[in-house]
Amino acid sequence: MDVPSDAALVIVDVQNDFCPGGALAVPTGDQIMPVINRLIEAFQRSGRPIIASRDWHPARTKHFTTDGGSWPPHCVAGTAGAAFHPSLTLPKGAVIVQKGAGAHEDAYSAFDATLPDGTPLEAILRRENVRHVVVGGLATDYCVRATVLDARQSGYEVTVVREAIRGVDVQTGDSERAIDDMRAAGAIITT
Ligand code: VGL
Ligand code: ZN
């Protein structure tokens, strides 16, 4: 893809637990890898920022069914399930932000993520003069959707690469509805 000069790539939660074999697997979640890796190469060539968020939960959190929440335990900080998928080729300079470390938050959006020192994603985007985010990752109907809606709310141009996302589809059609929601919020869905 042509990388706009004011763009950053935001890769949402491409972690083992969201891929086949993981604790909260997105069907065919691993199939986005070649597409994401091509996006990474394009951004790398353009010298534009590459940011990867990771879901990074404590062992006990209201986010998990074990404490009254919606999801089986997944992406517990530091575990193999929370590691980035081995086929994701993040370059040295990639910025890793994490979210969901509080025991009382879902933190679906990458805009809830921070560096380990607490610097929020938006501060990083501001520092890099980013006005446009290109988004891929998992899952379409949760963290990708929440990230895209927050980005639009904050005034960013947003491009979502259709082949670079996959959804959970707890209810049939959730991912298609999420794409409609993102488009309605002004995101451009490209192929
Ligand atoms: C996600 C459900 C629970 C996601 C995270 O990354 O989309 N979904 N936690
Ligand atoms: Zn989670």
PDB file of N, CA and C in Angstrom, residues 17 40 47 58 63 78 93 107 126 191:
ATOM      1  N   ASP A  17      -2.941 -16.173  22.007  1.00  0.00           N
ATOM      2  CA  ASP A  17      -4.250 -16.568  22.545  1.00  0.00           C
ATOM      3  C   ASP A  17      -5.413 -16.209  21.622  1.00  0.00           C
ATOM      4  N   ILE A  40       3.741  -4.068   7.433  1.00  0.00           N
ATOM      5  CA  ILE A  40       4.922  -3.716   8.232  1.00  0.00           C
ATOM      6  C   ILE A  40       6.076  -3.313   7.305  1.00  0.00           C
ATOM      7  N   GLY A  47       9.540   4.701   6.601  1.00  0.00           N
ATOM      8  CA  GLY A  47      10.033   5.339   7.824  1.00  0.00           C
ATOM      9  C   GLY A  47       8.917   5.856   8.716  1.00  0.00           C
ATOM     10  N   PRO A  58      -4.012  -9.145  34.123  1.00  0.00           N
ATOM     11  CA  PRO A  58      -3.572  -9.864  35.323  1.00  0.00           C
ATOM     12  C   PRO A  58      -4.268 -11.228  35.376  1.00  0.00           C
ATOM     13  N   HIS A  63     -12.572  -8.973  33.719  1.00  0.00           N
ATOM     14  CA  HIS A  63     -12.645  -9.242  32.278  1.00  0.00           C
ATOM     15  C   HIS A  63     -12.865 -10.735  32.008  1.00  0.00           C
ATOM     16  N   GLY A  78       2.880 -11.766  30.362  1.00  0.00           N
ATOM     17  CA  GLY A  78       4.095 -12.556  30.483  1.00  0.00           C
ATOM     18  C   GLY A  78       3.973 -14.019  30.095  1.00  0.00           C
ATOM     19  N   GLY A  93      12.375  -1.361  15.648  1.00  0.00           N
ATOM     20  CA  GLY A  93      11.874  -0.054  16.069  1.00  0.00           C
ATOM     21  C   GLY A  93      10.390  -0.020  16.392  1.00  0.00           C
ATOM     22  N   ALA A 107     -10.626  -2.729  28.506  1.00  0.00           N
ATOM     23  CA  ALA A 107      -9.567  -2.124  27.682  1.00  0.00           C
ATOM     24  C   ALA A 107      -9.509  -2.741  26.293  1.00  0.00           C
ATOM     25  N   ARG A 126       1.088  11.743  18.707  1.00  0.00           N
ATOM     26  CA  ARG A 126       1.319  13.193  18.636  1.00  0.00           C
ATOM     27  C   ARG A 126       2.789  13.486  18.349  1.00  0.00           C
ATOM     28  N   THR A 191      -9.122  -2.987   0.592  1.00  0.00           N
ATOM     29  CA  THR A 191      -8.713  -4.376   0.384  1.00  0.00           C
ATOM     30  C   THR A 191      -7.266  -4.403  -0.099  1.00  0.00           C
TER      31      THR A 191
END
